[in-house]
Coordinates of C-alpha atoms in Angstrom, one line a residue:
M14 CA -50.7 -8.9 -16.5
V15 CA -50.9 -10.5 -20.0
L16 CA -47.8 -11.7 -21.8
I17 CA -47.9 -11.4 -25.7
R18 CA -45.3 -13.3 -27.7
G19 CA -44.6 -12.6 -31.4
N20 CA -44.1 -9.6 -33.7
I21 CA -47.2 -7.5 -33.3
L22 CA -46.4 -5.4 -36.3
K23 CA -45.6 -8.1 -38.8
S24 CA -47.1 -11.4 -37.6
K25 CA -50.8 -12.2 -38.3
S26 CA -51.0 -14.1 -35.1
T27 CA -49.5 -13.8 -31.6
K28 CA -49.4 -16.0 -28.5
Q29 CA -50.7 -14.6 -25.3
R30 CA -51.2 -15.8 -21.8
T31 CA -52.2 -14.3 -18.5
L32 CA -49.3 -14.2 -16.2
H33 CA -50.9 -12.8 -13.1
V34 CA -54.1 -11.3 -11.8
A35 CA -53.4 -8.8 -9.1
P36 CA -56.0 -7.3 -6.8
E37 CA -54.0 -4.1 -6.6
P38 CA -52.6 -1.8 -9.4
V39 CA -49.5 -2.8 -11.2
T40 CA -47.0 0.1 -10.9
N41 CA -43.8 -1.0 -12.8
L42 CA -42.7 -3.7 -15.3
H43 CA -39.1 -4.5 -16.3
F44 CA -37.8 -7.1 -18.7
V45 CA -34.3 -8.6 -18.4
T46 CA -32.6 -10.9 -20.9
D47 CA -29.7 -13.2 -19.9
A48 CA -26.3 -13.1 -21.6
A49 CA -27.2 -15.9 -24.0
G50 CA -30.5 -14.2 -25.0
T51 CA -32.5 -17.3 -24.3
R52 CA -34.2 -16.5 -21.0
V53 CA -36.4 -13.5 -20.5
T54 CA -37.2 -12.5 -16.9
L55 CA -39.9 -10.0 -15.9
F56 CA -39.8 -8.0 -12.7
A57 CA -43.1 -6.5 -11.7
T58 CA -44.2 -4.3 -8.8
T59 CA -47.7 -3.5 -7.6
T60 CA -48.6 -1.2 -4.7
A61 CA -48.4 -4.3 -2.4
Q62 CA -46.0 -6.8 -3.9
T63 CA -42.6 -7.2 -5.7
M64 CA -42.6 -10.2 -8.0
V65 CA -40.5 -11.9 -10.7
F66 CA -41.7 -14.1 -13.6
D67 CA -39.8 -16.5 -15.8
T68 CA -41.5 -15.8 -19.2
S69 CA -39.4 -18.4 -21.1
G70 CA -41.2 -21.3 -19.4
S71 CA -44.7 -22.4 -19.2
K72 CA -45.0 -21.7 -15.5
S73 CA -47.0 -18.5 -15.0
E74 CA -47.0 -18.3 -11.2
P75 CA -44.8 -15.5 -10.0
A76 CA -42.1 -15.7 -7.4
V77 CA -42.9 -13.1 -4.7
L78 CA -39.7 -11.4 -3.7
E79 CA -41.4 -9.3 -1.0
E80 CA -44.9 -8.5 0.2
R81 CA -44.4 -4.8 -0.4
G82 CA -44.4 -2.9 -3.6
C83 CA -43.8 0.7 -4.6
G84 CA -45.3 3.7 -6.5
I85 CA -45.3 4.4 -10.2
G86 CA -41.9 5.3 -11.5
C87 CA -40.2 4.3 -8.3
S88 CA -38.2 1.3 -9.6
L89 CA -35.6 0.6 -12.3
M90 CA -33.0 -2.0 -13.5
N91 CA -29.3 -1.2 -12.9
E92 CA -26.3 -2.3 -14.9
E93 CA -26.0 -5.5 -13.0
D94 CA -29.6 -6.5 -13.9
E95 CA -30.8 -5.9 -10.3
L96 CA -34.1 -4.4 -9.6
I97 CA -33.9 -1.1 -7.6
V98 CA -37.0 -0.2 -5.7
A99 CA -37.5 3.1 -3.9
R100 CA -39.8 3.0 -0.9
D101 CA -40.4 5.8 1.6
E102 CA -38.0 4.4 4.2
A103 CA -35.2 3.1 2.0
I104 CA -33.9 1.9 -1.4
Y105 CA -33.8 -1.8 -2.0
T106 CA -32.1 -4.1 -4.5
Y107 CA -33.5 -7.4 -5.7
T108 CA -32.3 -10.3 -7.9
V109 CA -34.3 -13.3 -9.1
D110 CA -33.1 -15.1 -5.9
G111 CA -34.4 -12.5 -3.5
R112 CA -33.6 -9.3 -1.8
G113 CA -30.1 -7.9 -1.7
P114 CA -28.6 -4.9 0.2
C115 CA -30.6 -1.9 1.1
F116 CA -29.7 1.8 1.5
A117 CA -31.3 3.8 4.3
F118 CA -32.9 7.0 2.9
D119 CA -36.0 8.1 4.7
A120 CA -38.2 10.4 2.6
P121 CA -41.5 9.8 0.6
K122 CA -40.4 8.8 -2.9
V123 CA -42.0 10.3 -6.0
L124 CA -39.6 9.4 -8.8
L125 CA -36.5 7.2 -9.3
R126 CA -34.1 7.4 -12.3
R127 CA -30.5 6.4 -13.0
F128 CA -27.5 8.1 -14.5
K129 CA -24.1 6.2 -14.7
H130 CA -23.5 5.2 -11.0
Y131 CA -25.9 7.8 -9.7
L132 CA -29.4 7.4 -8.5
L133 CA -31.7 10.4 -9.1
L134 CA -34.5 10.7 -6.5
A135 CA -37.5 13.1 -6.3
T136 CA -39.0 13.1 -2.8
A137 CA -42.3 14.7 -1.9
A138 CA -41.2 16.5 1.3
P139 CA -38.4 19.0 2.0
S140 CA -35.6 16.7 2.9
S141 CA -33.7 16.5 6.2
M142 CA -31.7 13.5 4.8
A143 CA -28.7 11.8 6.3
P144 CA -25.5 13.3 4.9
N145 CA -24.2 10.0 3.5
L146 CA -25.7 6.9 1.9
A147 CA -24.9 4.0 4.2
N148 CA -25.3 0.3 3.6
G149 CA -28.2 -1.2 5.6
D150 CA -28.5 -4.7 7.0
D151 CA -30.8 -7.4 5.9
R152 CA -33.6 -6.2 8.0
P153 CA -35.8 -3.5 6.5
P154 CA -35.7 -0.1 8.1
V155 CA -38.6 1.1 10.2
D156 CA -41.5 2.4 8.1
A157 CA -42.2 6.1 8.2
T158 CA -44.5 6.9 11.1
E159 CA -46.5 9.5 9.4
S160 CA -47.6 10.2 5.8
R161 CA -49.9 12.6 4.0
V162 CA -51.3 13.2 0.5
Y163 CA -49.0 15.5 -1.4
S164 CA -50.2 17.9 -4.0
Y165 CA -48.8 17.7 -7.5
N166 CA -47.6 21.3 -7.2
D167 CA -45.9 20.9 -3.9
P168 CA -42.1 21.6 -3.8
T169 CA -40.0 18.5 -4.5
T170 CA -36.6 17.7 -3.2
F171 CA -34.3 16.5 -5.9
T172 CA -31.4 14.4 -4.7
I173 CA -28.4 12.8 -6.6
L174 CA -26.9 9.8 -4.8
D175 CA -23.5 8.5 -5.7
T176 CA -23.9 4.8 -5.1
K177 CA -20.3 4.0 -5.9
N178 CA -18.7 6.3 -3.4
K179 CA -21.7 6.1 -0.9
L180 CA -22.4 9.9 -0.6
V181 CA -25.0 12.5 -1.5
A182 CA -23.7 14.4 -4.5
Y183 CA -26.4 17.0 -4.6
T184 CA -29.7 17.9 -2.9
G185 CA -32.0 20.8 -3.6
V186 CA -35.6 21.9 -3.8
V187 CA -37.5 22.2 -7.1
P188 CA -40.4 24.7 -6.8
G189 CA -43.6 23.4 -8.2
G190 CA -42.4 19.8 -8.1
V191 CA -40.4 17.6 -10.5
R192 CA -42.3 17.1 -13.7
G193 CA -39.6 15.0 -15.5
V194 CA -36.0 13.9 -15.5
A195 CA -33.9 13.3 -18.7
T196 CA -30.3 12.0 -19.0
E197 CA -28.8 13.0 -22.3
W198 CA -25.4 14.1 -23.7
G199 CA -23.7 13.1 -20.5
S200 CA -25.9 15.5 -18.4
I201 CA -29.0 15.5 -16.3
F202 CA -32.0 17.7 -17.0
V203 CA -34.8 18.3 -14.5
L204 CA -38.0 19.9 -15.5
G205 CA -39.8 21.8 -12.7
G206 CA -43.5 22.6 -12.3
H207 CA -43.0 26.3 -12.6
G208 CA -41.4 26.0 -16.1
T209 CA -37.9 25.8 -14.8
M210 CA -35.2 23.5 -16.3
D211 CA -32.2 22.5 -14.0
F212 CA -29.1 21.3 -15.7
F213 CA -26.5 19.1 -14.0
S214 CA -23.1 18.0 -15.3
E215 CA -20.5 15.9 -13.5
K216 CA -17.3 17.7 -12.4
D217 CA -14.1 16.0 -13.3
L218 CA -12.4 13.9 -10.7
L219 CA -9.7 16.5 -9.8
E220 CA -12.4 19.1 -9.0
R221 CA -14.4 16.7 -6.9
L222 CA -11.3 15.7 -5.0
D223 CA -10.4 19.3 -4.4
I224 CA -13.8 19.9 -2.8
L225 CA -13.3 16.9 -0.5
Y226 CA -9.8 18.2 0.5
R227 CA -11.2 21.5 1.5
Q228 CA -13.7 19.8 3.7
N229 CA -11.1 17.4 5.1
L230 CA -13.1 14.4 3.8
Y231 CA -10.0 12.4 3.0
P232 CA -11.6 8.9 3.4
L233 CA -14.1 9.8 0.8
A234 CA -11.4 11.2 -1.4
V235 CA -9.4 8.0 -1.2
K236 CA -12.5 5.9 -2.1
M237 CA -13.3 8.2 -5.0
A238 CA -9.8 8.1 -6.3
Q239 CA -9.7 4.3 -6.2
N240 CA -13.1 4.1 -7.9
G241 CA -11.8 6.5 -10.5
N242 CA -8.9 4.1 -11.3
Y243 CA -6.2 6.4 -9.9
D244 CA -2.8 4.9 -9.9
M245 CA -1.1 3.8 -6.7
A246 CA 1.1 6.8 -6.4
S247 CA -1.8 9.2 -6.7
V248 CA -3.8 7.4 -4.0
A249 CA -0.8 7.3 -1.8
G250 CA -0.6 11.1 -2.2
I251 CA -4.1 11.4 -0.7
Y252 CA -3.1 9.1 2.2
K253 CA -0.2 11.4 2.8
R254 CA -2.4 14.4 2.8
Y255 CA -4.7 12.7 5.3
G256 CA -1.8 11.6 7.5
D257 CA -0.4 15.1 7.5
W258 CA -3.7 16.6 8.6
L259 CA -4.2 14.0 11.4
Y260 CA -0.6 14.6 12.5
S261 CA -1.2 18.3 12.7
K262 CA -4.1 17.5 15.0
D263 CA -1.8 15.5 17.3
D264 CA -3.6 12.3 16.3
F265 CA -0.4 10.4 15.9
D266 CA -1.8 6.9 15.9
S267 CA -4.4 7.5 13.2
A268 CA -1.9 9.5 11.2
M269 CA 0.5 6.5 11.2
L270 CA -2.3 4.2 9.8
Q271 CA -2.4 6.5 6.8
Y272 CA 1.3 6.8 6.4
V273 CA 1.6 3.0 6.3
Q274 CA -0.5 3.2 3.1
T275 CA 2.2 5.3 1.5
I276 CA 5.0 2.7 1.7
G277 CA 6.6 2.3 -1.6
V278 CA 5.7 5.8 -2.8
V279 CA 6.5 8.4 -0.1
E280 CA 10.2 8.6 1.0
P281 CA 10.4 6.8 4.4
S282 CA 12.7 9.5 5.8
Y283 CA 9.8 11.9 5.6
I284 CA 7.7 9.9 8.1
I285 CA 10.6 8.7 10.2
R286 CA 11.8 12.2 10.8
K287 CA 8.3 13.3 11.9
Y288 CA 8.0 10.6 14.5
L289 CA 11.6 10.8 15.7
D290 CA 11.1 14.5 16.4
A291 CA 7.9 13.8 18.3
Q292 CA 9.5 10.9 20.3
R293 CA 6.7 8.6 19.2
L294 CA 8.8 5.4 19.2
N295 CA 5.8 3.0 19.3
N296 CA 4.4 4.6 16.1
L297 CA 7.8 4.6 14.5
T298 CA 8.3 0.9 15.4
S299 CA 5.0 0.1 13.7
Y300 CA 6.0 1.9 10.5
L301 CA 9.5 0.3 10.4
Q302 CA 7.9 -3.1 10.8
E303 CA 5.6 -2.5 7.9
L304 CA 8.6 -1.3 5.8
H305 CA 10.2 -4.7 6.4
T306 CA 7.0 -6.6 5.7
A307 CA 6.7 -4.8 2.4
G308 CA 10.4 -5.6 1.6
M309 CA 11.2 -1.8 1.3
A310 CA 13.6 -1.6 4.3
T311 CA 17.3 -0.7 4.1
S312 CA 20.0 -1.7 6.5
D313 CA 19.6 1.7 8.2
H314 CA 15.9 1.1 8.7
T315 CA 16.7 -2.3 10.3
T316 CA 19.3 -0.7 12.6
L317 CA 16.8 1.9 13.6
L318 CA 14.1 -0.7 14.2
L319 CA 16.4 -2.6 16.5
N320 CA 17.2 0.6 18.4
C321 CA 13.5 1.2 18.8
Y322 CA 13.0 -2.4 20.2
T323 CA 15.8 -2.0 22.7
K324 CA 14.7 1.5 23.8
L325 CA 11.1 0.3 24.3
R326 CA 12.5 -2.8 26.1
D327 CA 10.2 -4.9 23.8
E328 CA 12.1 -8.2 24.0
E329 CA 9.2 -10.2 22.5
R330 CA 9.1 -8.3 19.3
L331 CA 12.9 -8.1 19.2
N332 CA 13.1 -11.9 19.4
Q333 CA 10.5 -12.4 16.8
F334 CA 12.2 -10.0 14.4
I335 CA 15.8 -11.4 14.6
H336 CA 14.5 -15.1 14.6
T337 CA 12.2 -14.7 11.6
Q338 CA 14.4 -12.7 9.2
E339 CA 15.2 -14.6 6.0
D340 CA 17.3 -11.9 4.4
Y341 CA 19.3 -10.0 7.0
Q342 CA 19.8 -6.7 5.1
F343 CA 21.5 -4.8 7.9
D344 CA 25.0 -4.3 9.4
V345 CA 25.3 -7.3 11.8
D346 CA 28.1 -5.7 13.8
T347 CA 26.0 -2.6 14.4
A348 CA 23.0 -4.8 15.4
I349 CA 25.1 -6.8 17.8
H350 CA 26.4 -3.6 19.3
V351 CA 22.9 -2.2 19.7
C352 CA 21.7 -5.3 21.5
R353 CA 24.8 -5.5 23.7
Q354 CA 24.6 -1.9 24.6
A355 CA 21.0 -2.3 25.7
G356 CA 21.7 -5.4 27.7
F357 CA 20.0 -7.8 25.3
Y358 CA 22.8 -10.3 25.5
E359 CA 21.0 -13.4 24.3
Q360 CA 19.9 -11.6 21.1
A361 CA 23.4 -10.4 20.6
L362 CA 24.8 -13.9 21.1
Y363 CA 22.3 -15.3 18.6
L364 CA 23.4 -12.9 15.9
A365 CA 27.1 -13.4 16.7
D366 CA 26.7 -17.1 16.5
K367 CA 24.6 -17.1 13.4
F368 CA 27.0 -14.9 11.5
S369 CA 30.2 -16.5 12.9
K370 CA 31.3 -13.4 14.8
T371 CA 33.5 -15.5 17.1
G372 CA 35.4 -12.7 18.8
M373 CA 32.2 -10.8 19.6
Y374 CA 30.5 -14.0 20.8
L375 CA 33.4 -14.7 23.2
K376 CA 33.4 -11.1 24.4
L377 CA 29.7 -11.4 25.2
K378 CA 30.2 -14.6 27.1
I379 CA 33.3 -13.7 29.0
E380 CA 33.1 -9.9 29.5
D381 CA 29.3 -9.4 29.7
Q382 CA 27.9 -12.7 31.1
D383 CA 31.1 -13.9 32.9
D384 CA 30.2 -17.4 31.6
I385 CA 33.8 -18.7 31.2
K386 CA 32.8 -22.3 31.1
A387 CA 30.5 -21.7 28.1
A388 CA 33.2 -19.7 26.4
L389 CA 35.8 -22.5 26.8
E390 CA 33.3 -25.0 25.4
Y391 CA 32.7 -22.8 22.5
M392 CA 36.4 -22.5 21.8
R393 CA 36.8 -26.3 21.6
K394 CA 34.6 -26.2 18.5
L395 CA 37.0 -23.9 16.7
G396 CA 40.2 -24.6 14.7
D397 CA 43.5 -24.8 16.5
T398 CA 44.8 -21.5 15.1
D399 CA 41.6 -19.7 16.1
I400 CA 41.8 -21.1 19.6
S401 CA 45.4 -19.9 19.9
A402 CA 44.3 -16.4 18.9
Y403 CA 41.4 -16.2 21.3
L404 CA 43.3 -17.8 24.2
A405 CA 45.9 -15.1 23.7
E406 CA 43.1 -12.5 23.9
F407 CA 41.0 -13.9 26.7
G408 CA 43.4 -16.4 28.4
R409 CA 44.1 -14.2 31.4
R410 CA 40.4 -13.8 32.2
C411 CA 39.8 -17.6 31.7
L412 CA 42.8 -18.6 33.9
G413 CA 41.6 -16.3 36.6
S414 CA 38.2 -17.9 36.8
L415 CA 38.8 -21.5 35.7
P416 CA 42.5 -22.3 35.6
S417 CA 42.2 -26.1 35.4
E418 CA 39.7 -26.0 32.5
T419 CA 41.8 -23.4 30.7
T420 CA 45.0 -25.3 31.1
E421 CA 43.3 -28.5 30.0
L422 CA 42.1 -26.8 26.8
L423 CA 45.6 -25.5 26.1
V424 CA 47.1 -29.0 26.6
D425 CA 44.5 -30.6 24.4
V426 CA 45.2 -28.1 21.6
C427 CA 48.9 -28.7 21.8
L428 CA 48.5 -32.5 21.7
N429 CA 46.1 -32.2 18.7
G430 CA 48.9 -30.7 16.6
M431 CA 48.5 -26.9 17.0
D432 CA 51.4 -24.7 15.9
V433 CA 53.8 -25.4 18.8
R434 CA 55.3 -21.9 18.7
A435 CA 52.0 -20.3 18.9
A436 CA 50.9 -22.6 21.8
A437 CA 54.2 -22.0 23.6
A438 CA 53.9 -18.3 23.3
T439 CA 50.4 -18.4 24.5
A440 CA 51.4 -20.6 27.4
D441 CA 54.4 -18.4 28.3
D442 CA 52.1 -15.3 28.3
M443 CA 49.7 -17.1 30.6
H444 CA 52.5 -18.3 32.9
D445 CA 53.9 -14.8 33.2
D446 CA 50.4 -13.6 34.1
M447 CA 49.9 -16.2 36.7
S448 CA 53.4 -16.0 38.3
A449 CA 53.8 -12.3 38.4
P450 CA 51.9 -11.8 41.7
Y451 CA 54.2 -14.3 43.5
A452 CA 57.9 -13.5 44.5
D453 CA 60.6 -16.2 44.1
T454 CA 61.2 -17.4 47.6
T455 CA 63.2 -20.6 46.9
S456 CA 66.4 -19.0 48.4
L457 CA 64.7 -18.7 51.8
L458 CA 64.5 -22.5 52.1
S459 CA 67.1 -25.2 52.6
M460 CA 66.6 -28.7 51.2
R461 CA 68.5 -31.8 52.3
R462 CA 68.1 -35.2 50.6
I463 CA 68.3 -38.2 52.9
Q464 CA 69.3 -41.4 51.4
H465 CA 68.6 -44.7 53.0

């Protein structure tokens, strides 16, 4: 390989130097210029090596990227200035720093070309190729176990690989072999050995998506739409299609994973109704949680989520939810009622205390937990007027369980300046309640005072 510098047509003299002497034939050469236009890099392949040269410097020794090469016409440069090399077992990418990802595609390669984000491949054997183009790992695939010499007139399989969406866009046999490939006017032209000319044009995105829908290839449809710069609403529509299809197959868990992707676009009631009808509370709970995480939940959604937690007896997630909410966008009374009805008293007490629902808090303590002592201690923290009202409501139950402590609280309130009439009325009511079960028997006794 000899590098010649200068304008061959106009300059009288040029500079040249030998870059490399290879014992095997050189099959491909590709120049790449950096963004500043100051550094020119040469990628070269032989039948046995893949190399790169820095032609801007004085160093002529190549950096060997791999001790394997490729055939004539089986390499090219892509838009990212990466070298693409097609070998029999796979398609490899290289940069100046070394080898990058590879794509498994096992077939003897004859020709490699590029069109937009498509790779155009001619392979010398009728192809039994994998249906999708999958990313390989860093290890090279296993070499083909058998090879033979192919005639120039043998049929050639022509394949179009969509590297962006990782799929085979087309594959077919060209009788007489591929003689040439041209990409002009937004189309692909393939010249066949029997004088045929095949013409390929790209379908618009809607047509391609419709084909994928008919084959239920929804993950590919989503990827294609995203790569086609579809807006969020359109992509969410594909996720909804995918979720509906999975739901129709009774794959409720997988369907929910798709429906979650539609949050913010598809009306939540559409999904909620499906899973309520199917009695799939675990899936419904997951969806409602994601609604809250996305900030799209209403008070009705929160109430429904609390109902799901209580019906599932999922105390851990219920605690996590009510203790981590920053903006409680739900009806607190309803939430307390839901927790109380399901027997989650601690959670109901937490909400009642946090939102100053004093009457409900005392009901929970006295009527549900029978914790009169805690209720009396809670009343002591209230204002005098409030204590009077709550003693009037709960005094009978408190006196029945803890008469001394209840009387002491009433006395303390009176001494601390509470409305005397309210306190007296409260005391009279309590006195009537306490004395009613006992008859007045003082007339049955005689009393005589003895003075000394």
